[in-house]
Amino acid sequence: MNDDIKAIEAATRTYLDGLYEGDIEKLASVFHPTSALTQSLDGEIKVVAREQWFEVVRGRKSPKETGLERDDHVLAIDLVGPSMALVKVKCQMPPRYFTDLLSFLKVDGRWVVAQKVFMTQMGQ
């Protein structure tokens, strides 16, 4: 169990590093190819496939490139069972502040994000 928590923490850190650096390879290493990002936007559920999200990340300057201060936190890791976990993180790209719920599944002995559900707030 402790090894699973460490592996989930490492994958989560890779996600946060990839997000801050705009590094698609890092993001792809932790997001399963079938994963998607989901949010509620103006009362509607919006789902974006992993590859569409990667295109957005490729098309913008990363927070690191723009000199934004890094401020991300792992708030909780819930190891639900031997092959499922939920991780809650906070991160920022001012003026936007994000709370992400990352659903991890253990696939072929590796923890990967199967789904990201998130919300965005403007300001702090």
Tab-separated table of N, CA and C in Angstrom:
chain	number	residue	atom	x	y	z
A	1	MET	N	0.825	-1.198	0.000
A	1	MET	CA	0.000	0.000	0.000
A	1	MET	C	0.865	1.256	0.000
A	2	ASN	N	1.912	1.277	0.804
A	2	ASN	CA	2.800	2.432	0.862
A	2	ASN	C	3.453	2.692	-0.491
A	3	ASP	N	3.818	1.634	-1.209
A	3	ASP	CA	4.410	1.793	-2.544
A	3	ASP	C	3.402	2.409	-3.511
A	4	ASP	N	2.126	2.029	-3.372
A	4	ASP	CA	1.092	2.606	-4.231
A	4	ASP	C	0.942	4.096	-3.964
A	5	ILE	N	0.928	4.487	-2.708
A	5	ILE	CA	0.819	5.921	-2.361
A	5	ILE	C	2.006	6.683	-2.946
A	6	LYS	N	3.199	6.135	-2.808
A	6	LYS	CA	4.391	6.794	-3.360
A	6	LYS	C	4.293	6.923	-4.877
A	7	ALA	N	3.808	5.886	-5.540
A	7	ALA	CA	3.669	5.920	-6.998
A	7	ALA	C	2.620	6.943	-7.426
A	8	ILE	N	1.537	7.037	-6.684
A	8	ILE	CA	0.485	8.020	-6.985
A	8	ILE	C	1.010	9.435	-6.744
A	9	GLU	N	1.740	9.627	-5.649
A	9	GLU	CA	2.349	10.939	-5.381
A	9	GLU	C	3.300	11.335	-6.507
A	10	ALA	N	4.124	10.400	-6.959
A	10	ALA	CA	5.081	10.688	-8.033
A	10	ALA	C	4.348	11.034	-9.330
A	11	ALA	N	3.302	10.301	-9.660
A	11	ALA	CA	2.528	10.593	-10.873
A	11	ALA	C	1.848	11.956	-10.759
A	12	THR	N	1.359	12.271	-9.574
A	12	THR	CA	0.711	13.571	-9.356
A	12	THR	C	1.724	14.697	-9.505
A	13	ARG	N	2.917	14.503	-8.988
A	13	ARG	CA	3.974	15.516	-9.108
A	13	ARG	C	4.360	15.687	-10.582
A	14	THR	N	4.438	14.592	-11.321
A	14	THR	CA	4.733	14.676	-12.756
A	14	THR	C	3.651	15.480	-13.462
A	15	TYR	N	2.385	15.243	-13.099
A	15	TYR	CA	1.272	16.015	-13.668
A	15	TYR	C	1.455	17.506	-13.382
A	16	LEU	N	1.704	17.852	-12.126
A	16	LEU	CA	1.844	19.266	-11.763
A	16	LEU	C	3.063	19.895	-12.439
A	17	ASP	N	4.167	19.150	-12.531
A	17	ASP	CA	5.351	19.647	-13.242
A	17	ASP	C	5.013	19.893	-14.714
A	18	GLY	N	4.349	18.923	-15.330
A	18	GLY	CA	3.981	19.050	-16.744
A	18	GLY	C	3.067	20.219	-16.998
A	19	LEU	N	2.131	20.429	-16.092
A	19	LEU	CA	1.198	21.545	-16.214
A	19	LEU	C	1.943	22.879	-16.112
A	20	TYR	N	2.805	23.013	-15.120
A	20	TYR	CA	3.550	24.257	-14.910
A	20	TYR	C	4.519	24.526	-16.064
A	21	GLU	N	5.169	23.470	-16.549
A	21	GLU	CA	6.175	23.624	-17.598
A	21	GLU	C	5.595	23.577	-19.011
A	22	GLY	N	4.314	23.200	-19.127
A	22	GLY	CA	3.723	23.035	-20.451
A	22	GLY	C	4.330	21.852	-21.195
A	23	ASP	N	4.714	20.817	-20.467
A	23	ASP	CA	5.423	19.668	-21.013
A	23	ASP	C	4.430	18.541	-21.322
A	24	ILE	N	4.090	18.404	-22.601
A	24	ILE	CA	3.115	17.406	-23.033
A	24	ILE	C	3.605	15.989	-22.742
A	25	GLU	N	4.899	15.740	-22.890
A	25	GLU	CA	5.422	14.392	-22.622
A	25	GLU	C	5.183	13.992	-21.172
A	26	LYS	N	5.393	14.910	-20.258
A	26	LYS	CA	5.134	14.605	-18.842
A	26	LYS	C	3.645	14.348	-18.621
A	27	LEU	N	2.811	15.188	-19.194
A	27	LEU	CA	1.366	14.997	-19.041
A	27	LEU	C	0.926	13.665	-19.641
A	28	ALA	N	1.425	13.345	-20.831
A	28	ALA	CA	1.049	12.104	-21.500
A	28	ALA	C	1.511	10.880	-20.721
A	29	SER	N	2.586	11.019	-19.963
A	29	SER	CA	3.093	9.877	-19.207
A	29	SER	C	2.188	9.496	-18.038
A	30	VAL	N	1.323	10.414	-17.599
A	30	VAL	CA	0.437	10.105	-16.466
A	30	VAL	C	-1.041	10.053	-16.842
A	31	PHE	N	-1.419	10.581	-18.005
A	31	PHE	CA	-2.818	10.542	-18.444
A	31	PHE	C	-3.017	9.397	-19.430
A	32	HIS	N	-3.907	8.486	-19.112
A	32	HIS	CA	-4.199	7.364	-20.000
A	32	HIS	C	-4.700	7.915	-21.339
A	33	PRO	N	-4.389	7.251	-22.451
A	33	PRO	CA	-4.822	7.747	-23.765
A	33	PRO	C	-6.337	7.960	-23.891
A	34	THR	N	-7.134	7.227	-23.135
A	34	THR	CA	-8.590	7.386	-23.210
A	34	THR	C	-9.127	8.416	-22.215
A	35	SER	N	-8.247	9.058	-21.456
A	35	SER	CA	-8.695	9.996	-20.416
A	35	SER	C	-9.289	11.262	-21.024
A	36	ALA	N	-10.035	11.968	-20.179
A	36	ALA	CA	-10.651	13.234	-20.593
A	36	ALA	C	-10.704	14.160	-19.390
A	37	LEU	N	-10.974	15.421	-19.677
A	37	LEU	CA	-11.131	16.444	-18.646
A	37	LEU	C	-12.579	16.894	-18.662
A	38	THR	N	-13.171	16.990	-17.491
A	38	THR	CA	-14.588	17.325	-17.385
A	38	THR	C	-14.767	18.476	-16.408
A	39	GLN	N	-15.640	19.412	-16.804
A	39	GLN	CA	-15.993	20.508	-15.903
A	39	GLN	C	-17.433	20.919	-16.146
A	40	SER	N	-17.995	21.600	-15.175
A	40	SER	CA	-19.312	22.194	-15.334
A	40	SER	C	-19.084	23.649	-15.710
A	41	LEU	N	-19.583	24.040	-16.873
A	41	LEU	CA	-19.373	25.396	-17.379
A	41	LEU	C	-20.727	25.991	-17.717
A	42	ASP	N	-21.123	27.017	-16.971
A	42	ASP	CA	-22.422	27.662	-17.169
A	42	ASP	C	-23.567	26.656	-17.097
A	43	GLY	N	-23.466	25.737	-16.156
A	43	GLY	CA	-24.526	24.763	-15.953
A	43	GLY	C	-24.515	23.591	-16.913
A	44	GLU	N	-23.542	23.541	-17.800
A	44	GLU	CA	-23.424	22.451	-18.768
A	44	GLU	C	-22.155	21.661	-18.482
A	45	ILE	N	-22.213	20.371	-18.683
A	45	ILE	CA	-21.010	19.554	-18.550
A	45	ILE	C	-20.223	19.646	-19.849
A	46	LYS	N	-18.941	19.966	-19.718
A	46	LYS	CA	-18.055	20.072	-20.869
A	46	LYS	C	-16.954	19.029	-20.709
A	47	VAL	N	-16.809	18.167	-21.718
A	47	VAL	CA	-15.790	17.120	-21.701
A	47	VAL	C	-14.805	17.384	-22.832
A	48	VAL	N	-13.523	17.356	-22.493
A	48	VAL	CA	-12.459	17.565	-23.474
A	48	VAL	C	-11.553	16.339	-23.448
A	49	ALA	N	-11.372	15.719	-24.590
A	49	ALA	CA	-10.484	14.559	-24.690
A	49	ALA	C	-9.038	14.976	-24.434
A	50	ARG	N	-8.245	14.043	-23.984
A	50	ARG	CA	-6.839	14.289	-23.657
A	50	ARG	C	-6.110	14.988	-24.802
A	51	GLU	N	-6.251	14.497	-26.015
A	51	GLU	CA	-5.520	15.077	-27.147
A	51	GLU	C	-5.947	16.516	-27.437
A	52	GLN	N	-7.223	16.825	-27.273
A	52	GLN	CA	-7.685	18.216	-27.447
A	52	GLN	C	-7.042	19.120	-26.402
A	53	TRP	N	-6.969	18.631	-25.180
A	53	TRP	CA	-6.341	19.402	-24.100
A	53	TRP	C	-4.864	19.619	-24.413
A	54	PHE	N	-4.183	18.582	-24.902
A	54	PHE	CA	-2.770	18.723	-25.241
A	54	PHE	C	-2.566	19.805	-26.300
A	55	GLU	N	-3.490	19.913	-27.256
A	55	GLU	CA	-3.389	20.955	-28.278
A	55	GLU	C	-3.480	22.346	-27.648
A	56	VAL	N	-4.347	22.493	-26.674
A	56	VAL	CA	-4.474	23.773	-25.958
A	56	VAL	C	-3.171	24.088	-25.228
A	57	VAL	N	-2.628	23.099	-24.533
A	57	VAL	CA	-1.376	23.300	-23.792
A	57	VAL	C	-0.242	23.654	-24.754
A	58	ARG	N	-0.174	22.978	-25.892
A	58	ARG	CA	0.866	23.283	-26.898
A	58	ARG	C	0.738	24.713	-27.428
A	59	GLY	N	-0.481	25.213	-27.516
A	59	GLY	CA	-0.732	26.511	-28.118
A	59	GLY	C	-0.608	27.703	-27.191
A	60	ARG	N	-0.266	27.469	-25.954
A	60	ARG	CA	-0.138	28.595	-25.021
A	60	ARG	C	1.237	28.582	-24.365
A	61	LYS	N	1.626	29.735	-23.881
A	61	LYS	CA	2.863	29.811	-23.104
A	61	LYS	C	2.599	29.175	-21.749
A	62	SER	N	3.568	28.418	-21.284
A	62	SER	CA	3.412	27.750	-19.995
A	62	SER	C	3.515	28.776	-18.868
A	63	PRO	N	2.966	28.438	-17.711
A	63	PRO	CA	3.135	29.337	-16.558
A	63	PRO	C	4.617	29.612	-16.268
A	64	LYS	N	5.459	28.608	-16.441
A	64	LYS	CA	6.895	28.791	-16.214
A	64	LYS	C	7.463	29.809	-17.195
A	65	GLU	N	7.107	29.684	-18.492
A	65	GLU	CA	7.605	30.607	-19.524
A	65	GLU	C	7.180	32.044	-19.261
A	66	THR	N	5.980	32.220	-18.711
A	66	THR	CA	5.486	33.574	-18.479
A	66	THR	C	5.940	34.132	-17.133
A	67	GLY	N	6.712	33.345	-16.385
A	67	GLY	CA	7.258	33.820	-15.120
A	67	GLY	C	6.287	33.790	-13.959
A	68	LEU	N	5.181	33.047	-14.120
A	68	LEU	CA	4.226	32.956	-13.018
A	68	LEU	C	4.810	32.129	-11.878
A	69	GLU	N	4.576	32.577	-10.682
A	69	GLU	CA	5.036	31.851	-9.508
A	69	GLU	C	4.299	30.524	-9.411
A	70	ARG	N	5.034	29.497	-9.095
A	70	ARG	CA	4.423	28.179	-8.953
A	70	ARG	C	3.830	28.039	-7.558
A	71	ASP	N	2.583	27.599	-7.523
A	71	ASP	CA	1.911	27.397	-6.242
A	71	ASP	C	0.880	26.293	-6.429
A	72	ASP	N	1.321	25.055	-6.298
A	72	ASP	CA	0.396	23.938	-6.404
A	72	ASP	C	0.545	23.042	-5.176
A	73	HIS	N	-0.548	22.366	-4.851
A	73	HIS	CA	-0.565	21.560	-3.636
A	73	HIS	C	-1.375	20.290	-3.848
A	74	VAL	N	-0.868	19.200	-3.322
A	74	VAL	CA	-1.650	17.973	-3.235
A	74	VAL	C	-2.414	18.072	-1.921
A	75	LEU	N	-3.740	18.125	-2.005
A	75	LEU	CA	-4.570	18.301	-0.820
A	75	LEU	C	-4.977	16.973	-0.189
A	76	ALA	N	-5.165	15.948	-1.016
A	76	ALA	CA	-5.597	14.655	-0.476
A	76	ALA	C	-5.307	13.546	-1.471
A	77	ILE	N	-4.956	12.392	-0.932
A	77	ILE	CA	-4.840	11.171	-1.720
A	77	ILE	C	-5.672	10.120	-1.003
A	78	ASP	N	-6.647	9.586	-1.727
A	78	ASP	CA	-7.508	8.549	-1.178
A	78	ASP	C	-7.283	7.277	-1.989
A	79	LEU	N	-6.579	6.323	-1.394
A	79	LEU	CA	-6.378	5.033	-2.040
A	79	LEU	C	-7.640	4.213	-1.776
A	80	VAL	N	-8.528	4.214	-2.738
A	80	VAL	CA	-9.848	3.608	-2.592
A	80	VAL	C	-9.749	2.085	-2.532
A	81	GLY	N	-8.855	1.514	-3.307
A	81	GLY	CA	-8.676	0.072	-3.362
A	81	GLY	C	-7.371	-0.246	-4.051
A	82	PRO	N	-7.119	-1.519	-4.331
A	82	PRO	CA	-5.832	-1.895	-4.915
A	82	PRO	C	-5.591	-1.349	-6.319
A	83	SER	N	-6.655	-0.881	-6.990
A	83	SER	CA	-6.458	-0.388	-8.356
A	83	SER	C	-7.159	0.940	-8.631
A	84	MET	N	-7.601	1.640	-7.563
A	84	MET	CA	-8.291	2.915	-7.771
A	84	MET	C	-7.927	3.903	-6.668
A	85	ALA	N	-7.710	5.153	-7.081
A	85	ALA	CA	-7.390	6.223	-6.131
A	85	ALA	C	-7.970	7.539	-6.637
A	86	LEU	N	-8.186	8.451	-5.704
A	86	LEU	CA	-8.654	9.794	-6.033
A	86	LEU	C	-7.694	10.791	-5.394
A	87	VAL	N	-7.224	11.736	-6.212
A	87	VAL	CA	-6.282	12.748	-5.734
A	87	VAL	C	-6.896	14.120	-5.957
A	88	LYS	N	-6.831	14.963	-4.937
A	88	LYS	CA	-7.331	16.337	-5.021
A	88	LYS	C	-6.135	17.281	-4.975
A	89	VAL	N	-6.033	18.155	-5.988
A	89	VAL	CA	-4.933	19.114	-6.052
A	89	VAL	C	-5.468	20.521	-6.301
A	90	LYS	N	-4.657	21.492	-5.918
A	90	LYS	CA	-4.920	22.898	-6.250
A	90	LYS	C	-3.713	23.391	-7.024
A	91	CYS	N	-3.980	24.198	-8.053
A	91	CYS	CA	-2.908	24.819	-8.817
A	91	CYS	C	-3.418	26.142	-9.375
A	92	GLN	N	-2.515	26.887	-9.982
A	92	GLN	CA	-2.899	28.215	-10.449
A	92	GLN	C	-2.209	28.588	-11.746
A	93	MET	N	-2.916	29.392	-12.505
A	93	MET	CA	-2.383	30.124	-13.648
A	93	MET	C	-3.093	31.462	-13.588
A	94	PRO	N	-2.653	32.331	-12.636
A	94	PRO	CA	-3.381	33.586	-12.428
A	94	PRO	C	-3.722	34.270	-13.737
A	95	PRO	N	-4.928	34.764	-13.833
A	95	PRO	CA	-5.909	34.974	-12.757
A	95	PRO	C	-6.798	33.763	-12.472
A	96	ARG	N	-6.481	32.588	-13.055
A	96	ARG	CA	-7.319	31.406	-12.849
A	96	ARG	C	-6.708	30.491	-11.796
A	97	TYR	N	-7.569	29.995	-10.927
A	97	TYR	CA	-7.169	29.085	-9.863
A	97	TYR	C	-8.000	27.814	-10.003
A	98	PHE	N	-7.343	26.669	-9.949
A	98	PHE	CA	-7.980	25.394	-10.259
A	98	PHE	C	-8.004	24.460	-9.056
A	99	THR	N	-9.077	23.703	-8.959
A	99	THR	CA	-9.145	22.541	-8.083
A	99	THR	C	-9.417	21.354	-8.992
A	100	ASP	N	-8.544	20.352	-8.924
A	100	ASP	CA	-8.642	19.170	-9.774
A	100	ASP	C	-8.894	17.940	-8.923
A	101	LEU	N	-9.773	17.091	-9.386
A	101	LEU	CA	-9.949	15.759	-8.830
A	101	LEU	C	-9.455	14.788	-9.891
A	102	LEU	N	-8.381	14.093	-9.591
A	102	LEU	CA	-7.767	13.170	-10.536
A	102	LEU	C	-8.135	11.748	-10.142
A	103	SER	N	-8.867	11.065	-11.008
A	103	SER	CA	-9.218	9.661	-10.777
A	103	SER	C	-8.123	8.792	-11.367
A	104	PHE	N	-7.402	8.111	-10.505
A	104	PHE	CA	-6.318	7.223	-10.918
A	104	PHE	C	-6.799	5.786	-10.942
A	105	LEU	N	-6.324	5.043	-11.930
A	105	LEU	CA	-6.519	3.598	-11.994
A	105	LEU	C	-5.150	2.961	-12.183
A	106	LYS	N	-4.977	1.774	-11.610
A	106	LYS	CA	-3.732	1.037	-11.790
A	106	LYS	C	-3.907	0.124	-12.996
A	107	VAL	N	-3.130	0.411	-14.052
A	107	VAL	CA	-3.226	-0.309	-15.315
A	107	VAL	C	-1.852	-0.908	-15.618
A	108	ASP	N	-1.812	-2.207	-15.798
A	108	ASP	CA	-0.548	-2.896	-16.076
A	108	ASP	C	0.529	-2.533	-15.042
A	109	GLY	N	0.120	-2.450	-13.766
A	109	GLY	CA	1.058	-2.164	-12.682
A	109	GLY	C	1.452	-0.708	-12.532
A	110	ARG	N	0.837	0.190	-13.316
A	110	ARG	CA	1.176	1.619	-13.298
A	110	ARG	C	-0.046	2.452	-12.979
A	111	TRP	N	0.112	3.459	-12.140
A	111	TRP	CA	-0.982	4.373	-11.813
A	111	TRP	C	-1.073	5.456	-12.878
A	112	VAL	N	-2.267	5.580	-13.487
A	112	VAL	CA	-2.499	6.589	-14.521
A	112	VAL	C	-3.811	7.316	-14.251
A	113	VAL	N	-3.890	8.549	-14.726
A	113	VAL	CA	-5.121	9.326	-14.589
A	113	VAL	C	-6.095	8.858	-15.659
A	114	ALA	N	-7.261	8.399	-15.214
A	114	ALA	CA	-8.307	7.966	-16.135
A	114	ALA	C	-9.265	9.111	-16.443
A	115	GLN	N	-9.395	10.039	-15.480
A	115	GLN	CA	-10.338	11.152	-15.640
A	115	GLN	C	-9.904	12.303	-14.741
A	116	LYS	N	-10.019	13.502	-15.265
A	116	LYS	CA	-9.780	14.717	-14.478
A	116	LYS	C	-11.082	15.509	-14.471
A	117	VAL	N	-11.600	15.767	-13.282
A	117	VAL	CA	-12.761	16.634	-13.113
A	117	VAL	C	-12.228	17.872	-12.390
A	118	PHE	N	-12.572	19.048	-12.927
A	118	PHE	CA	-11.966	20.250	-12.343
A	118	PHE	C	-12.936	21.419	-12.340
A	119	MET	N	-12.566	22.397	-11.507
A	119	MET	CA	-13.296	23.675	-11.502
A	119	MET	C	-12.263	24.800	-11.522
A	120	THR	N	-12.692	25.901	-12.080
A	120	THR	CA	-11.844	27.086	-12.202
A	120	THR	C	-12.497	28.243	-11.480
A	121	GLN	N	-11.678	29.008	-10.769
A	121	GLN	CA	-12.153	30.244	-10.148
A	121	GLN	C	-11.263	31.369	-10.632
A	122	MET	N	-11.864	32.525	-10.806
A	122	MET	CA	-11.090	33.705	-11.192
A	122	MET	C	-10.719	34.442	-9.910
A	123	GLY	N	-9.524	35.036	-9.900
A	123	GLY	CA	-9.064	35.723	-8.696
A	123	GLY	C	-8.758	34.716	-7.622
A	124	GLN	N	-8.592	35.195	-6.390
A	124	GLN	CA	-8.295	34.246	-5.321
A	124	GLN	C	-9.298	34.217	-4.274
